[in-house]
Amino acid sequence: MSEIPAKATEFEDPSDGARAKAADAAGGSRQAPPAGALWQSSPPGSIYDYIKVASFSIGPDGLVDQWSLRAEQLFGIPAERAVGMDPIAAFIDPDLRERGHRKMAEILDGREWTGVVPFRTPDPDGGRGMAGLAEVYVMPTRTEESEKAAVCIVVDVRVLRSIETDLAASQAIFGQSPFGFLLIDTELRVRRANERFASVFGGTPDDHRGRGVHDYLPRAEADRVSATLRRVLETGDSITDMHVTGFVPGTDDRRHWSVNLYRVHSGTGRPIGIAWLGTDITSRRDAAREAAAARRNLALLNEAGARIGNSLDLETTARELLDVVVPGFCDLATVDLYQGLLVGDETPPGLPDGSAELRRVAFASAVSDAPFAGTGRPVKVGAVHHYPFNSPYADALRAARPRTVPAEEGGLVQSTLAVPMVAHDTVVGLAQFSRTKGSEPFGDRDRELAVELAARAAVCIDNARLYRREHERALILQRSLLPPGDPVASGLDIACRYLPGNASTGRPSEVGGDWFDVIELPGHRTALVVGDVMGRGLRAAVAMGELRTAVRTLAQLDLEPAEVLSQLDEIARGLGTSGGIQQATRAARRPREADLSEVYLATCVYAVYDSVTRRCTFANAGHLPPVLVEPGEAALMLDVPPGMPLGVGGEPFEEVEVELPEGALLALYTDGLVESRDHPLDEGLQAFVGALTDPAQPLEDVCDHVLNTLDTHHGEDDIALLMARVQGLPAESVGDWTLPREPRSVGRAREYARGQLLSWDLEPLVDTAELLVSELVTNALRYGEGEIRLRLLLDRTLVCEVWDSGLVQPRRRRARDTDEGGRGLQLVGLLSAAWGSRRTHRGKTVWFELPLPDGENGLVDPAEALLSLF
């Protein structure tokens, strides 16, 4: 055994020694290994590092003559003790020793043997020692003297079973994993792939050996993944949930994987590769994208609900839509509305072929200096155009369905949606949404969102159209009910202003119910009226018209101001309940409920000015107080009890009589002049009073000065301003006589009238006036009571009044041919321009009016008038 070193400590590489012994046993001599590998040691991480093989040799005498370091570690016996020891006696239980010696003899006789042998390590203290189980491979050999010997290779069975268990576990994890599993070597080549990976990329697991990531992924993605693999291999830092995108072989199906990477080490800790664990997350990614898109769409819809429709202007609403979609939904967008819609047509002219004229009302772009080229030609905002019949835009308008527009070659836009704007089954315009190249094309969900956004904007635009139509109608109605031009009144210089809400700012606003009126009354008296119906829109304007008509009717009855307001109160209470079927239906549903929302409430101030006495009687129904400026005095608000608004009912109205000096200025107004959101009412009233500093200026200038001064104090409400300067009837234009209650008073009345008319140079009126005066005085004597008063008033017309204390009003009747009387009032009606009667505090007044001769209009001849009655 000269080929075996004398000391066991010389066996540093037991595997080499084992192979040498095996070669000796096989042929007695060994072939020289190739040059260059002769002294090459096994690399770290060799299988022997895991198995930990122990070896020793047995001499011809059956005793141990060599003992390796691994044998020391396995059996716990140092070489000094082991050399010269009987291995059978030392390690085998006594009841198995006889059999062991037989086996050893057979081995020394030249027979190989492999088996599992129980053993027990010696106990230094003399005990039984530790039991074990070893797998032994014994190879016969010879010494240099040709004596029989043996080499034993021993492995602890526990180590083998542990390796077997680890391999089985590794195989189970690797082969049965539902995820794609790769082992990648240090050259970034696949060394092993599992079935799951092969089922995705095709072939068998062995077919993937030696491949790299560039064989599976697009170049750019493969370069990124390769760099990550090198970093993991170099640093040992694990990578979790790395997203990788690629394609399944043979398809255009883009897939997404989540990959975990970690470095793999040998038993000695040497890096030997990378483990790749991947799972397909395409469905999860698609679901996440769908959820993100849904959240984005909901956010856009929420934003659209908050931002679209804040204005009742068509163009503004279109711009609000684009503010929402750019850049959150698309890069470019436009809105086209039918031209007929914008000019106020009742129904948008949606022609069947979709070629009606449209006007571009809005454009937005997230790309700087990028004109919209979706139509093949740029269209400026404000331009009127139409789409060709065969274009997808005209098709979208015809079918009222969205269309996808093909991208133009070489253009900026890669995806465009043409979406008709439909409200209440009516197409009002077309919205275009475009995404530029590099953006994700529109999908089905985007298409649905675009339709929803366009529909919301269309409803708001249609509402704006309906509002504009109602606003214009209400404005026409309101202006038609206001006095045309500057009203004319006896003894008053009048100027007035009416401004619709926001007329100064240019912003649209609903028409309100403000109104004013100047009504001429008998006896050169004038009624001044200013009112405000609460609410806005067409209904408020209609209610204003009804109340104004009612005021004029009541004024002609010559009622006192308080009585006029009381009658108006009853009328206002009836407007909300008798205004149509809708109100009747609501009342039927709630027969016992008092619904104030169905009642029109209004404020009103009603004043009657007498130009002869220069006295003005006021009554107020919840309105702001009149302002009076006397010559040389500061302006002041008249203390007129406000009363309750019209429509409330149940409260009487008070009257206040004020004597107005010559040249005094009276101002009536609505709250729109003095009240706004930014300025309280008291502040506006003080500003209004302060603006009336120079009432001697022309009334037109005074009105303009007031509006300019209070420009910041009034806001969205309508403004009505009525100003009157007192110019009383001169004393020389009044003739006033008291007549006793006797027949001779008829003749005296005729004399007084003749003399007064001649002094006024009205000789053409003498005969007619004498006749009519005698008729009225005669009636007063016959049917009236108390003394009689005759008054002649000269202003723009001639007015004759006959007063008495009787309460019975004269009534015109038709006389029969055989009647001797009953034709007096018929004669008055025939010869005068107007006649009537009114109640007074002490009885009644009957009056008639004659126009002044102007040289063109002839007067009716009294004689002819008398003959026409028979």
mmCIF file with all atom_site columns, N, CA and C in Angstrom, residues 239-271:
data_model
loop_
_atom_site.group_PDB
_atom_site.id
_atom_site.type_symbol
_atom_site.label_atom_id
_atom_site.label_alt_id
_atom_site.label_comp_id
_atom_site.label_asym_id
_atom_site.label_entity_id
_atom_site.label_seq_id
_atom_site.pdbx_PDB_ins_code
_atom_site.Cartn_x
_atom_site.Cartn_y
_atom_site.Cartn_z
_atom_site.occupancy
_atom_site.B_iso_or_equiv
_atom_site.pdbx_formal_charge
_atom_site.auth_seq_id
_atom_site.auth_comp_id
_atom_site.auth_asym_id
_atom_site.auth_atom_id
_atom_site.pdbx_PDB_model_num
ATOM 1  N N  . ILE A 1 239 ? -35.648 41.523 -6.159  1.00 0.00 ? 239 ILE A N  1
ATOM 2  C CA . ILE A 1 239 ? -36.608 42.385 -6.856  1.00 0.00 ? 239 ILE A CA 1
ATOM 3  C C  . ILE A 1 239 ? -37.989 41.741 -6.736  1.00 0.00 ? 239 ILE A C  1
ATOM 4  N N  . THR A 1 240 ? -38.939 42.502 -6.283  1.00 0.00 ? 240 THR A N  1
ATOM 5  C CA . THR A 1 240 ? -40.305 41.987 -6.160  1.00 0.00 ? 240 THR A CA 1
ATOM 6  C C  . THR A 1 240 ? -41.245 42.807 -7.035  1.00 0.00 ? 240 THR A C  1
ATOM 7  N N  . ASP A 1 241 ? -42.198 42.129 -7.633  1.00 0.00 ? 241 ASP A N  1
ATOM 8  C CA . ASP A 1 241 ? -43.271 42.738 -8.431  1.00 0.00 ? 241 ASP A CA 1
ATOM 9  C C  . ASP A 1 241 ? -42.716 43.662 -9.519  1.00 0.00 ? 241 ASP A C  1
ATOM 10 N N  . MET A 1 242 ? -41.723 43.147 -10.244 1.00 0.00 ? 242 MET A N  1
ATOM 11 C CA . MET A 1 242 ? -41.237 43.875 -11.412 1.00 0.00 ? 242 MET A CA 1
ATOM 12 C C  . MET A 1 242 ? -42.175 43.556 -12.581 1.00 0.00 ? 242 MET A C  1
ATOM 13 N N  . HIS A 1 243 ? -42.741 44.626 -13.205 1.00 0.00 ? 243 HIS A N  1
ATOM 14 C CA . HIS A 1 243 ? -43.686 44.428 -14.293 1.00 0.00 ? 243 HIS A CA 1
ATOM 15 C C  . HIS A 1 243 ? -42.938 44.289 -15.612 1.00 0.00 ? 243 HIS A C  1
ATOM 16 N N  . VAL A 1 244 ? -43.250 43.208 -16.307 1.00 0.00 ? 244 VAL A N  1
ATOM 17 C CA . VAL A 1 244 ? -42.619 42.903 -17.583 1.00 0.00 ? 244 VAL A CA 1
ATOM 18 C C  . VAL A 1 244 ? -43.724 42.757 -18.626 1.00 0.00 ? 244 VAL A C  1
ATOM 19 N N  . THR A 1 245 ? -43.510 43.348 -19.790 1.00 0.00 ? 245 THR A N  1
ATOM 20 C CA . THR A 1 245 ? -44.504 43.318 -20.858 1.00 0.00 ? 245 THR A CA 1
ATOM 21 C C  . THR A 1 245 ? -43.917 42.616 -22.079 1.00 0.00 ? 245 THR A C  1
ATOM 22 N N  . GLY A 1 246 ? -44.694 41.721 -22.670 1.00 0.00 ? 246 GLY A N  1
ATOM 23 C CA . GLY A 1 246 ? -44.232 41.004 -23.855 1.00 0.00 ? 246 GLY A CA 1
ATOM 24 C C  . GLY A 1 246 ? -45.410 40.401 -24.594 1.00 0.00 ? 246 GLY A C  1
ATOM 25 N N  . PHE A 1 247 ? -45.079 39.460 -25.500 1.00 0.00 ? 247 PHE A N  1
ATOM 26 C CA . PHE A 1 247 ? -46.106 38.832 -26.327 1.00 0.00 ? 247 PHE A CA 1
ATOM 27 C C  . PHE A 1 247 ? -45.962 37.320 -26.232 1.00 0.00 ? 247 PHE A C  1
ATOM 28 N N  . VAL A 1 248 ? -47.076 36.651 -26.264 1.00 0.00 ? 248 VAL A N  1
ATOM 29 C CA . VAL A 1 248 ? -47.069 35.191 -26.324 1.00 0.00 ? 248 VAL A CA 1
ATOM 30 C C  . VAL A 1 248 ? -46.667 34.777 -27.734 1.00 0.00 ? 248 VAL A C  1
ATOM 31 N N  . PRO A 1 249 ? -45.745 33.826 -27.883 1.00 0.00 ? 249 PRO A N  1
ATOM 32 C CA . PRO A 1 249 ? -45.284 33.441 -29.228 1.00 0.00 ? 249 PRO A CA 1
ATOM 33 C C  . PRO A 1 249 ? -46.437 33.028 -30.135 1.00 0.00 ? 249 PRO A C  1
ATOM 34 N N  . GLY A 1 250 ? -46.377 33.505 -31.372 1.00 0.00 ? 250 GLY A N  1
ATOM 35 C CA . GLY A 1 250 ? -47.377 33.159 -32.364 1.00 0.00 ? 250 GLY A CA 1
ATOM 36 C C  . GLY A 1 250 ? -48.648 33.978 -32.308 1.00 0.00 ? 250 GLY A C  1
ATOM 37 N N  . THR A 1 251 ? -48.706 34.964 -31.412 1.00 0.00 ? 251 THR A N  1
ATOM 38 C CA . THR A 1 251 ? -49.909 35.804 -31.306 1.00 0.00 ? 251 THR A CA 1
ATOM 39 C C  . THR A 1 251 ? -49.484 37.257 -31.171 1.00 0.00 ? 251 THR A C  1
ATOM 40 N N  . ASP A 1 252 ? -50.457 38.141 -31.334 1.00 0.00 ? 252 ASP A N  1
ATOM 41 C CA . ASP A 1 252 ? -50.231 39.569 -31.093 1.00 0.00 ? 252 ASP A CA 1
ATOM 42 C C  . ASP A 1 252 ? -50.793 39.990 -29.745 1.00 0.00 ? 252 ASP A C  1
ATOM 43 N N  . ASP A 1 253 ? -51.007 39.003 -28.899 1.00 0.00 ? 253 ASP A N  1
ATOM 44 C CA . ASP A 1 253 ? -51.621 39.242 -27.607 1.00 0.00 ? 253 ASP A CA 1
ATOM 45 C C  . ASP A 1 253 ? -50.574 39.796 -26.646 1.00 0.00 ? 253 ASP A C  1
ATOM 46 N N  . ARG A 1 254 ? -50.720 41.048 -26.279 1.00 0.00 ? 254 ARG A N  1
ATOM 47 C CA . ARG A 1 254 ? -49.786 41.660 -25.338 1.00 0.00 ? 254 ARG A CA 1
ATOM 48 C C  . ARG A 1 254 ? -50.122 41.169 -23.923 1.00 0.00 ? 254 ARG A C  1
ATOM 49 N N  . ARG A 1 255 ? -49.078 40.673 -23.247 1.00 0.00 ? 255 ARG A N  1
ATOM 50 C CA . ARG A 1 255 ? -49.280 40.157 -21.894 1.00 0.00 ? 255 ARG A CA 1
ATOM 51 C C  . ARG A 1 255 ? -48.415 40.937 -20.908 1.00 0.00 ? 255 ARG A C  1
ATOM 52 N N  . HIS A 1 256 ? -48.822 40.859 -19.667 1.00 0.00 ? 256 HIS A N  1
ATOM 53 C CA . HIS A 1 256 ? -48.105 41.543 -18.599 1.00 0.00 ? 256 HIS A CA 1
ATOM 54 C C  . HIS A 1 256 ? -47.854 40.545 -17.475 1.00 0.00 ? 256 HIS A C  1
ATOM 55 N N  . TRP A 1 257 ? -46.610 40.547 -16.977 1.00 0.00 ? 257 TRP A N  1
ATOM 56 C CA . TRP A 1 257 ? -46.235 39.638 -15.896 1.00 0.00 ? 257 TRP A CA 1
ATOM 57 C C  . TRP A 1 257 ? -45.660 40.423 -14.725 1.00 0.00 ? 257 TRP A C  1
ATOM 58 N N  . SER A 1 258 ? -45.877 39.859 -13.539 1.00 0.00 ? 258 SER A N  1
ATOM 59 C CA . SER A 1 258 ? -45.210 40.349 -12.341 1.00 0.00 ? 258 SER A CA 1
ATOM 60 C C  . SER A 1 258 ? -44.119 39.350 -11.989 1.00 0.00 ? 258 SER A C  1
ATOM 61 N N  . VAL A 1 259 ? -42.870 39.819 -11.902 1.00 0.00 ? 259 VAL A N  1
ATOM 62 C CA . VAL A 1 259 ? -41.719 38.928 -11.744 1.00 0.00 ? 259 VAL A CA 1
ATOM 63 C C  . VAL A 1 259 ? -41.004 39.251 -10.438 1.00 0.00 ? 259 VAL A C  1
ATOM 64 N N  . ASN A 1 260 ? -40.656 38.180 -9.717  1.00 0.00 ? 260 ASN A N  1
ATOM 65 C CA . ASN A 1 260 ? -39.805 38.294 -8.526  1.00 0.00 ? 260 ASN A CA 1
ATOM 66 C C  . ASN A 1 260 ? -38.456 37.650 -8.842  1.00 0.00 ? 260 ASN A C  1
ATOM 67 N N  . LEU A 1 261 ? -37.385 38.306 -8.465  1.00 0.00 ? 261 LEU A N  1
ATOM 68 C CA . LEU A 1 261 ? -36.026 37.831 -8.748  1.00 0.00 ? 261 LEU A CA 1
ATOM 69 C C  . LEU A 1 261 ? -35.235 37.768 -7.445  1.00 0.00 ? 261 LEU A C  1
ATOM 70 N N  . TYR A 1 262 ? -34.480 36.708 -7.292  1.00 0.00 ? 262 TYR A N  1
ATOM 71 C CA . TYR A 1 262 ? -33.561 36.647 -6.156  1.00 0.00 ? 262 TYR A CA 1
ATOM 72 C C  . TYR A 1 262 ? -32.361 35.777 -6.546  1.00 0.00 ? 262 TYR A C  1
ATOM 73 N N  . ARG A 1 263 ? -31.242 36.087 -5.948  1.00 0.00 ? 263 ARG A N  1
ATOM 74 C CA . ARG A 1 263 ? -30.001 35.387 -6.285  1.00 0.00 ? 263 ARG A CA 1
ATOM 75 C C  . ARG A 1 263 ? -29.945 34.038 -5.565  1.00 0.00 ? 263 ARG A C  1
ATOM 76 N N  . VAL A 1 264 ? -29.426 33.028 -6.285  1.00 0.00 ? 264 VAL A N  1
ATOM 77 C CA . VAL A 1 264 ? -29.311 31.661 -5.759  1.00 0.00 ? 264 VAL A CA 1
ATOM 78 C C  . VAL A 1 264 ? -27.840 31.386 -5.452  1.00 0.00 ? 264 VAL A C  1
ATOM 79 N N  . HIS A 1 265 ? -27.577 30.725 -4.287  1.00 0.00 ? 265 HIS A N  1
ATOM 80 C CA . HIS A 1 265 ? -26.206 30.451 -3.849  1.00 0.00 ? 265 HIS A CA 1
ATOM 81 C C  . HIS A 1 265 ? -25.978 28.958 -3.695  1.00 0.00 ? 265 HIS A C  1
ATOM 82 N N  . SER A 1 266 ? -24.700 28.550 -3.782  1.00 0.00 ? 266 SER A N  1
ATOM 83 C CA . SER A 1 266 ? -24.318 27.160 -3.532  1.00 0.00 ? 266 SER A CA 1
ATOM 84 C C  . SER A 1 266 ? -24.235 26.924 -2.035  1.00 0.00 ? 266 SER A C  1
ATOM 85 N N  . GLY A 1 267 ? -23.879 25.681 -1.687  1.00 0.00 ? 267 GLY A N  1
ATOM 86 C CA . GLY A 1 267 ? -23.750 25.356 -0.269  1.00 0.00 ? 267 GLY A CA 1
ATOM 87 C C  . GLY A 1 267 ? -22.687 26.154 0.427   1.00 0.00 ? 267 GLY A C  1
ATOM 88 N N  . THR A 1 268 ? -21.676 26.592 -0.340  1.00 0.00 ? 268 THR A N  1
ATOM 89 C CA . THR A 1 268 ? -20.600 27.385 0.254   1.00 0.00 ? 268 THR A CA 1
ATOM 90 C C  . THR A 1 268 ? -20.895 28.881 0.185   1.00 0.00 ? 268 THR A C  1
ATOM 91 N N  . GLY A 1 269 ? -22.086 29.244 -0.342  1.00 0.00 ? 269 GLY A N  1
ATOM 92 C CA . GLY A 1 269 ? -22.436 30.666 -0.422  1.00 0.00 ? 269 GLY A CA 1
ATOM 93 C C  . GLY A 1 269 ? -22.056 31.334 -1.718  1.00 0.00 ? 269 GLY A C  1
ATOM 94 N N  . ARG A 1 270 ? -21.537 30.568 -2.703  1.00 0.00 ? 270 ARG A N  1
ATOM 95 C CA . ARG A 1 270 ? -21.140 31.160 -3.970  1.00 0.00 ? 270 ARG A CA 1
ATOM 96 C C  . ARG A 1 270 ? -22.367 31.405 -4.835  1.00 0.00 ? 270 ARG A C  1
ATOM 97 N N  . PRO A 1 271 ? -22.527 32.632 -5.427  1.00 0.00 ? 271 PRO A N  1
ATOM 98 C CA . PRO A 1 271 ? -23.656 32.887 -6.336  1.00 0.00 ? 271 PRO A CA 1
ATOM 99 C C  . PRO A 1 271 ? -23.548 32.006 -7.558  1.00 0.00 ? 271 PRO A C  1
#
